[in-house]
CSV table of C-alpha atoms and ligand atoms in Angstrom, one decimal:
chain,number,residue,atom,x,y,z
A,1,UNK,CA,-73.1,-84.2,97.2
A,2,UNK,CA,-70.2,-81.6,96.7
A,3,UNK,CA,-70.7,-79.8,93.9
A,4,UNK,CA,-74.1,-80.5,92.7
A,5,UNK,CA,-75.3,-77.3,90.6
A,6,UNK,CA,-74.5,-74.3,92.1
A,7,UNK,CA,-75.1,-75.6,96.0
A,8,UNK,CA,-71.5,-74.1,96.1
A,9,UNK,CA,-72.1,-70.8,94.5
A,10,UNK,CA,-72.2,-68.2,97.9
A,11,UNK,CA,-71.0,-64.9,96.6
A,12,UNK,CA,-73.1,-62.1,97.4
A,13,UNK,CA,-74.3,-60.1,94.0
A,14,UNK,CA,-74.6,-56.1,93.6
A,15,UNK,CA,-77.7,-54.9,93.4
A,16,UNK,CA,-78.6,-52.1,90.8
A,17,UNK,CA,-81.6,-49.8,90.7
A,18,UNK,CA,-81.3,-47.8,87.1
A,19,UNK,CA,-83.7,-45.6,85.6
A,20,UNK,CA,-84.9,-46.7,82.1
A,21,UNK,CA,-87.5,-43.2,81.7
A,22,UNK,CA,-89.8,-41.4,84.1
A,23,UNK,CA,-90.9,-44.4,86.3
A,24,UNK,CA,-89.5,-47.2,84.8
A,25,UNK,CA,-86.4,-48.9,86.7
A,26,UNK,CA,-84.0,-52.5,86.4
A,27,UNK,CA,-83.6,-54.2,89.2
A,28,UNK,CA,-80.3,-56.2,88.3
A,29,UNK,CA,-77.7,-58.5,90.5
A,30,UNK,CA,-74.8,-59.3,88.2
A,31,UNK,CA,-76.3,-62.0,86.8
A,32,UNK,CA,-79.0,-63.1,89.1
A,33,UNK,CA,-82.7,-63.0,88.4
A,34,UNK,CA,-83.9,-59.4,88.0
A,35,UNK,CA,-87.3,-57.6,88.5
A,36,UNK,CA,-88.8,-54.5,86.8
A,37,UNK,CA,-90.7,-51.5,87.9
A,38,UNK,CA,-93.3,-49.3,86.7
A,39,UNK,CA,-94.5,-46.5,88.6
A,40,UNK,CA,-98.0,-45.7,87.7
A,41,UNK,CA,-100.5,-42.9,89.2
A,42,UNK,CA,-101.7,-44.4,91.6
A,43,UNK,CA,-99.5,-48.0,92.0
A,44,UNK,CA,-96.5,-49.9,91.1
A,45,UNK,CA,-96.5,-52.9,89.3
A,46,UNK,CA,-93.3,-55.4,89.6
A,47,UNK,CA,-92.1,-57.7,86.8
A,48,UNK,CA,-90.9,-60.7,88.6
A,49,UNK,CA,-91.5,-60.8,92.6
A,50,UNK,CA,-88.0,-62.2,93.4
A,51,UNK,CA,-87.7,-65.8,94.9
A,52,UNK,CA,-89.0,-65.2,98.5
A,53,UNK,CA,-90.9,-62.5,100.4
A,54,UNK,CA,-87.4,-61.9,102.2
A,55,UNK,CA,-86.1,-60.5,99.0
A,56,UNK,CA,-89.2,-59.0,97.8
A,57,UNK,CA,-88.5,-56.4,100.5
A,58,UNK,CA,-85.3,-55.4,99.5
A,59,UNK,CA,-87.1,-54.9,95.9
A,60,UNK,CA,-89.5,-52.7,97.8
A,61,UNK,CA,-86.8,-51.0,99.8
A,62,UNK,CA,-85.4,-49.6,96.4
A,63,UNK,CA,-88.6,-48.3,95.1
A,64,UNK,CA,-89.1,-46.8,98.0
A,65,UNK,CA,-86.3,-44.6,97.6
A,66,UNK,CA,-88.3,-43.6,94.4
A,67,UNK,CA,-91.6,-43.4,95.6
A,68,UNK,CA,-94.3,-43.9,98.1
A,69,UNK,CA,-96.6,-45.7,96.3
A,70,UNK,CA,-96.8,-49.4,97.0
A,71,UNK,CA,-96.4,-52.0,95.2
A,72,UNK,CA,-100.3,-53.1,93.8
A,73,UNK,CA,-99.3,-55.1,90.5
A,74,UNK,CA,-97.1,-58.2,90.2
A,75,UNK,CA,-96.9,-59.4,86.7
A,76,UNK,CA,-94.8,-63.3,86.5
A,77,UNK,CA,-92.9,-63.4,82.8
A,78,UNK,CA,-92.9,-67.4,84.0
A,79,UNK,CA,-93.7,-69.9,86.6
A,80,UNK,CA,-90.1,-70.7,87.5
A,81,UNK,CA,-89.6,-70.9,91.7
A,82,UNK,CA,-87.0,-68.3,91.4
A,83,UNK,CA,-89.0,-65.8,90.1
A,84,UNK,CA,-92.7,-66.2,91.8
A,85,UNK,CA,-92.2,-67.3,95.2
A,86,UNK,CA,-91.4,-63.9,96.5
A,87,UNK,CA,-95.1,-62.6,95.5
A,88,UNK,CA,-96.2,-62.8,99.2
A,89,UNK,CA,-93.6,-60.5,100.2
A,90,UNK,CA,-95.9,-57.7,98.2
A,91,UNK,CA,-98.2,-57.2,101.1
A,92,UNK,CA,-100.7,-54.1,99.8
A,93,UNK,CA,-100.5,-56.5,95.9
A,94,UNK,CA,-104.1,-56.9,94.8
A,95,UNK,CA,-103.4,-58.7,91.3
A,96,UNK,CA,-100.9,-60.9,90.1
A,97,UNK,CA,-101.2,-61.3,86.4
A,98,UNK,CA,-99.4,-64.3,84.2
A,99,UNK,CA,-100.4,-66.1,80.7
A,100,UNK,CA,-103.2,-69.4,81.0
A,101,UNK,CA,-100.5,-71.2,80.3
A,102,UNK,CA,-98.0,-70.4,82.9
A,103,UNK,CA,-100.9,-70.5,85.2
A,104,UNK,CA,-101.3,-74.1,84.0
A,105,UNK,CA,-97.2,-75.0,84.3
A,106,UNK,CA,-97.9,-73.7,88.1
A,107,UNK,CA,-101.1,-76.4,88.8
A,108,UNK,CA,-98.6,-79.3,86.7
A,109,UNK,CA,-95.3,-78.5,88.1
A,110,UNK,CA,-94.9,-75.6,90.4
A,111,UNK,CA,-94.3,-78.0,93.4
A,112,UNK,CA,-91.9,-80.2,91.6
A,113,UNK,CA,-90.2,-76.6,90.7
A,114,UNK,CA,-89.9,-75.0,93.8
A,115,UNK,CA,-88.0,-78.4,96.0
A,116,UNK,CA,-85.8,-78.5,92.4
A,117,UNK,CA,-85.0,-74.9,92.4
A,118,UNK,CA,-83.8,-74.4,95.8
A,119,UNK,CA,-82.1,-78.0,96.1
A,120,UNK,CA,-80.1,-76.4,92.9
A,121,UNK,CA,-79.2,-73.3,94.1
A,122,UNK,CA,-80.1,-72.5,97.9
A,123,UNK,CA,-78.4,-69.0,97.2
A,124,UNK,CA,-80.8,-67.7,95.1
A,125,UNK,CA,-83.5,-68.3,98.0
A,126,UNK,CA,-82.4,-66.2,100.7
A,127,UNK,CA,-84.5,-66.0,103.8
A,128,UNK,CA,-86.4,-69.4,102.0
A,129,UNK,CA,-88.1,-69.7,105.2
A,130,UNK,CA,-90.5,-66.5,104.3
A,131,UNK,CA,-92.1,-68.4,101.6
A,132,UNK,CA,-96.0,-69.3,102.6
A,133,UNK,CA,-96.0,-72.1,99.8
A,134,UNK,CA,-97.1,-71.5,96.0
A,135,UNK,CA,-97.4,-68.6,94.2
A,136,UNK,CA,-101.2,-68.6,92.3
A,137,UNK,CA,-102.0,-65.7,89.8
A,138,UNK,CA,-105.4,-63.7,90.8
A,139,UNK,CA,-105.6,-63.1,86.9
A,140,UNK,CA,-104.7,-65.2,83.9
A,141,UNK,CA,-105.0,-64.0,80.3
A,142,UNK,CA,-104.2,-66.0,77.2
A,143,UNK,CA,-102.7,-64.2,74.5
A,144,UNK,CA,-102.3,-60.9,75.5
A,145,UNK,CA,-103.8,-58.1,78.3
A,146,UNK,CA,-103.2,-54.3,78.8
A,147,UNK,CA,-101.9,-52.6,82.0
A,148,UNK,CA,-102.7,-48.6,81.9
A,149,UNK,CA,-100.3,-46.4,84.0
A,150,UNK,CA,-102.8,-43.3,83.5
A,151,UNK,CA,-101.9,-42.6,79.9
A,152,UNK,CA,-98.9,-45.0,79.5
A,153,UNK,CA,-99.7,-48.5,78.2
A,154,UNK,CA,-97.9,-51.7,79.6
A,155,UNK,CA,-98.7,-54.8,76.9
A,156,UNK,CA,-98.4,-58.0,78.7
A,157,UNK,CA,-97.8,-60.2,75.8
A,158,UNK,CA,-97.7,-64.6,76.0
A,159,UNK,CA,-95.6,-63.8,73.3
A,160,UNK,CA,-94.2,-67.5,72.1
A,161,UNK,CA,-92.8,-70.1,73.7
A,162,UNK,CA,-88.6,-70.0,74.8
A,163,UNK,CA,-87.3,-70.4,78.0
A,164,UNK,CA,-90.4,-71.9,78.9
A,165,UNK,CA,-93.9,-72.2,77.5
A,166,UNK,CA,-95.7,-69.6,79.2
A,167,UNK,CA,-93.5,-66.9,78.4
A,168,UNK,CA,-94.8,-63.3,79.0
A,169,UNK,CA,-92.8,-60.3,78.4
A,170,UNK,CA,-94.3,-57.0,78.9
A,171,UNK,CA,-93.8,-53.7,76.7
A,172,UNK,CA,-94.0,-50.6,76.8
A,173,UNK,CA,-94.4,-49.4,72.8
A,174,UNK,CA,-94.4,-45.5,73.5
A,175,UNK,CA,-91.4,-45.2,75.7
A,176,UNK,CA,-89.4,-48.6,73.5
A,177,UNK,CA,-89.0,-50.6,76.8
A,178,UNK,CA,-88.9,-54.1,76.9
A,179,UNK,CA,-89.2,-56.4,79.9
A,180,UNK,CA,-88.2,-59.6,78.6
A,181,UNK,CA,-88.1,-61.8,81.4
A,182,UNK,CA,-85.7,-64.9,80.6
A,183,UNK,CA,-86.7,-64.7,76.8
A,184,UNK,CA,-83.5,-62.9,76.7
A,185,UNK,CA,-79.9,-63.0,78.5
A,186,UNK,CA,-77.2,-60.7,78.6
A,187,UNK,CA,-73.7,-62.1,80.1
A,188,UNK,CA,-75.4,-65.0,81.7
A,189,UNK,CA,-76.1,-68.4,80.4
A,190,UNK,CA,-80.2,-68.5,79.3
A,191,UNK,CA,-81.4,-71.9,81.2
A,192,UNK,CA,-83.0,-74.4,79.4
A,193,UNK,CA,-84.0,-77.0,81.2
A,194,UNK,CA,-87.8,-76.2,80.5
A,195,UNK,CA,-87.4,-74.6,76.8
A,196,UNK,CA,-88.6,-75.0,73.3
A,197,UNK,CA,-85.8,-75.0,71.3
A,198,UNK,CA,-87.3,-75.3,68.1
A,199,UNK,CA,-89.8,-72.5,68.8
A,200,UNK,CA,-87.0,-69.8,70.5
A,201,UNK,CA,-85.7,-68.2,67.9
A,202,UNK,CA,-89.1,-67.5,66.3
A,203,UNK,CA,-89.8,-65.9,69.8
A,204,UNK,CA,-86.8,-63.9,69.1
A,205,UNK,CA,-87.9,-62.8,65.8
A,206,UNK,CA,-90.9,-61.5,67.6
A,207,UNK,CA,-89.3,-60.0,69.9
A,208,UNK,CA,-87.0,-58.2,67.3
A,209,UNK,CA,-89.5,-57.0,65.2
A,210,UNK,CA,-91.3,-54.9,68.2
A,211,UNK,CA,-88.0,-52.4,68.0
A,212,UNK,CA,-87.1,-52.2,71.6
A,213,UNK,CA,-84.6,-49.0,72.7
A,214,UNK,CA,-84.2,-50.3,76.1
A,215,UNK,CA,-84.2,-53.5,77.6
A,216,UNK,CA,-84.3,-55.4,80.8
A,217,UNK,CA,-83.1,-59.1,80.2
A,218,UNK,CA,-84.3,-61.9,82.7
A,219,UNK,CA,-80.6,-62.1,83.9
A,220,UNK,CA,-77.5,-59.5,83.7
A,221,UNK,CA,-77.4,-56.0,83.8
A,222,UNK,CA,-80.2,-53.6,81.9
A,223,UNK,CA,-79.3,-53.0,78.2
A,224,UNK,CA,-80.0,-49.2,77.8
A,225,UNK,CA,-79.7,-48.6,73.5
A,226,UNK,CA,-81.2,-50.3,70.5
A,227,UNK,CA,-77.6,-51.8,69.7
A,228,UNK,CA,-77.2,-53.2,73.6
A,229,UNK,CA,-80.7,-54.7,72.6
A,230,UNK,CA,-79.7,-56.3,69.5
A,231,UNK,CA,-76.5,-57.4,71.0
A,232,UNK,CA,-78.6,-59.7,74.1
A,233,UNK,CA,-81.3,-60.7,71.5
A,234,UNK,CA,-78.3,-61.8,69.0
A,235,UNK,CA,-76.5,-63.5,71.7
A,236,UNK,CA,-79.0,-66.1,73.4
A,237,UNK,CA,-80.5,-67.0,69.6
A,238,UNK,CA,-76.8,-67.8,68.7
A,239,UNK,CA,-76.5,-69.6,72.1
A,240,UNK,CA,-80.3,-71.7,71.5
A,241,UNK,CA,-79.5,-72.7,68.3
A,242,UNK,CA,-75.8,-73.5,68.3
A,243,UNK,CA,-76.8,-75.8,71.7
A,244,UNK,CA,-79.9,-77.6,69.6
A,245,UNK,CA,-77.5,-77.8,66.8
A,246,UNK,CA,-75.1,-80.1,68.0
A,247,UNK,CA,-77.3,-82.1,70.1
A,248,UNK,CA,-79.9,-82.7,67.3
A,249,UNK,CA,-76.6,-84.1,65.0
A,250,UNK,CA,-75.7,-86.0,68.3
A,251,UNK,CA,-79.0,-87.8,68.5
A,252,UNK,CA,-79.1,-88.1,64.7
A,253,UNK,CA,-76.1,-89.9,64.8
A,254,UNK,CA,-77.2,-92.1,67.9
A,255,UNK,CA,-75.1,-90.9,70.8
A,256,UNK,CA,-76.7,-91.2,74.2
A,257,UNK,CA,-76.6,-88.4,76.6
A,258,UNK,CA,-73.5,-88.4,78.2
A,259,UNK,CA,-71.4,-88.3,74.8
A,260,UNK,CA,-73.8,-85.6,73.6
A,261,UNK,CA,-73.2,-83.5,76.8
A,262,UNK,CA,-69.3,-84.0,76.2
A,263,UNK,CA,-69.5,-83.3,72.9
A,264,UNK,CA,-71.3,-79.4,73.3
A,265,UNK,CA,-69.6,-78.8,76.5
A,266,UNK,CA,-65.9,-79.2,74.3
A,267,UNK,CA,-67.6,-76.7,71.4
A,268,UNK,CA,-69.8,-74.3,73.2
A,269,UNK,CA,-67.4,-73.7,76.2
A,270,UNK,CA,-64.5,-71.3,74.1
A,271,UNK,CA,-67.7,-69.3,73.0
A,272,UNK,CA,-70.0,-69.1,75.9
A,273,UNK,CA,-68.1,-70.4,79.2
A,274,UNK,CA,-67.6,-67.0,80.6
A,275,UNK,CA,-71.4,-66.3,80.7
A,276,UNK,CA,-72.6,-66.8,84.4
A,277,UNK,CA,-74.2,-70.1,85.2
A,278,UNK,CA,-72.6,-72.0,82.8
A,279,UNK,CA,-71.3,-74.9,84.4
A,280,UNK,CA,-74.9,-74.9,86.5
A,281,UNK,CA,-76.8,-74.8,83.1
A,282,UNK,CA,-75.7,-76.9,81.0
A,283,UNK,CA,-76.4,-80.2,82.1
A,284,UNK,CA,-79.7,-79.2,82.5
A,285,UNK,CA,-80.0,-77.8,78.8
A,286,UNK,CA,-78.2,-80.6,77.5
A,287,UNK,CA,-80.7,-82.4,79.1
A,288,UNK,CA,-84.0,-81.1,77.5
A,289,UNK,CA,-82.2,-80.2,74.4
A,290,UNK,CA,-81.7,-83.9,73.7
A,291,UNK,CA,-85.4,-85.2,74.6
A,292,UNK,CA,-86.4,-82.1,71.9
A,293,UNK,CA,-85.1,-83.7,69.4
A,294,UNK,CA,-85.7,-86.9,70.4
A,295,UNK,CA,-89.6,-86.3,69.8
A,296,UNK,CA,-90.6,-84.7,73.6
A,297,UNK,CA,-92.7,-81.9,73.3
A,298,UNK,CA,-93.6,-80.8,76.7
A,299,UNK,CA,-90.7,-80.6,78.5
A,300,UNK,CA,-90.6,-83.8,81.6
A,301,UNK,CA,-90.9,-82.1,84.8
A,302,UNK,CA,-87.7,-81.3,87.1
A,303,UNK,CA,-87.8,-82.9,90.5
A,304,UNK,CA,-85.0,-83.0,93.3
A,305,UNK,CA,-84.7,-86.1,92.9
A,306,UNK,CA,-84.3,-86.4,89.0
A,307,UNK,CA,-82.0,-83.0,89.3
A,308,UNK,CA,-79.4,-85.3,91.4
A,309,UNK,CA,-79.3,-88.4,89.0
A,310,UNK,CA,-78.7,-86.4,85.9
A,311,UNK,CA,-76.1,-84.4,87.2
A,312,UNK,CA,-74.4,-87.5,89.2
A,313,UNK,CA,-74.6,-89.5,85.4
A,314,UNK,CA,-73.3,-86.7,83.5
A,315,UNK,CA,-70.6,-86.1,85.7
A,316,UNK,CA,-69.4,-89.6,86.1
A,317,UNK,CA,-69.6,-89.7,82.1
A,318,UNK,CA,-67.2,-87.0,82.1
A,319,UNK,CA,-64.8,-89.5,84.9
B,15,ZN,ZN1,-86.8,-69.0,84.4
């Protein structure tokens, strides 16, 4: 099908490699998923592996302009394909760390993910052959572990659920850093195909509160003061809420899910349309958003298949 998500979307991103403090860098590609890096003593650990072992190495290339250590720690924010599949690409990684309940989201739905995810947006899986199958976490917590760097403290925290409901973000409270994983967008469009609407901006709140100087979002480049900070975390809770806004008044007043996807793209499009992704998005958000607040809790899993008849009704909706 021409057109279907972002199966057209080919053009090669930037990398950059910036320095938040002494050992801590941003991997960022205009937009596309990013990874973080702590160099510890005697180890690094990575924040997001990258969607295939082929671009795990180019992860691994950069820190090795940085240092000689490899790469022992990978730490998943969530279970989504684009973020875990690359773990395998880590080859001296003796843990991979992610919350109980991401864990669980991998056992439910990771399968389901992972044909979804690439059928979306084959771009984003360079070299998708180098992918041995599943990524499975060697250590789970549920609420909350600690990752010591020698004397500096990494707090990997399940902090709420968002973007999905595993959501880990790791922080760093001496040195203000915040890993937020896809919590938090800057210039892109936050996906929310598996979120909790109603729970977000309470995430956000959290997420607020712990004072962050620096930040690395889950998408766009790294946010390097408090009031870049404020800016991202202002910016997808305006985004989340307006969204479940006008789809909860939509299903209030009983439209079904083509006029509701009409309706937000004509309101949210003047504010938000230049973000990346938004055209991919939205269907997708529009999607979940409107079984939220028609009673569905756990978000219904993605497949390729259910990917290609939501898009092909919406679009026909729109004629
Ligand atoms: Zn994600």
């Amino acid at each position: 099908m021409a057109g279907f998500a972002s199966t057209a979307d080919l053009g090669e991103k930037t990398i950059s490699f910036d320095e938040l403090g002494a050992g801590l860098y941003a991997y960022t590609a205009e937009g596309d998923p990013n990874s973080g890096v702590i160099v510890g003593p005697r180890g690094v650990a990575v924040i997001d592996a990258q969607a295939t072992p082929a671009m795990a190495a180019d992860v691994q290339a950069r820190i090795a302009g940085v240092t000689a250590l490899p790469v022992t720690q990978i730490v998943l924010t969530h279970y989504h394909a684009v973020r875990v599949l690359g773990a395998a690409g880590y080859a001296q990684a003796h843990s991979i760390l992610a919350s109980d309940v991401t864990r669980a989201l991998i056992v439910e739905r990771g399968a389901a993910d992972m044909a979804s995810e690439i059928g979306r947006f084959p771009r984003l899986f360079r070299g998708r052959e180098s992918i041995p199958g599943l990524t499975w976490p060697t250590e789970s917590f549920h609420r909350r572990t600690t990752l010591w760097f020698g004397e500096r403290e990494a707090q990997l925290i399940h902090i709420g659920r968002a973007h999905t409901a595993g959501d880990t973000i790791v922080w760093l409270p001496r040195e203000r850093v915040l890993f937020a994983g896809d919590t938090v967008e800057f210039g892109a469009t936050p996906y929310c195909g598996d979120a909790h609407f109603t729970d977000w901006p309470g995430t956000i709140a959290k997420l607020r509160e712990l004072g962050a100087e620096k930040m690395v979002p889950g998408r766009g480049r790294a946010l390097l003061n408090a009031r870049e900070v404020a800016e991202a975390l202002d910016g997808t809770a305006a985004f989340t809420s307006d969204l479940f806004a006008i789809v909860r008044a939509a299903v209030a007043k009983g439209a079904d899910l083509a006029a509701t996807y009409a309706e937000v793209m004509t309101r949210m499009r003047p504010k938000y349309g230049q973000w990346v992704i938004f055209d991919h998005c939205m269907p997708f958000n529009v999607s979940r958003a409107y079984d939220e607040a028609g009673g569905i809790d756990h978000p219904r899993i993605w497949t390729a298949e259910r990917d290609i008849e939501m898009w092909q009704a919406l679009e026909s909706a729109k004629g």
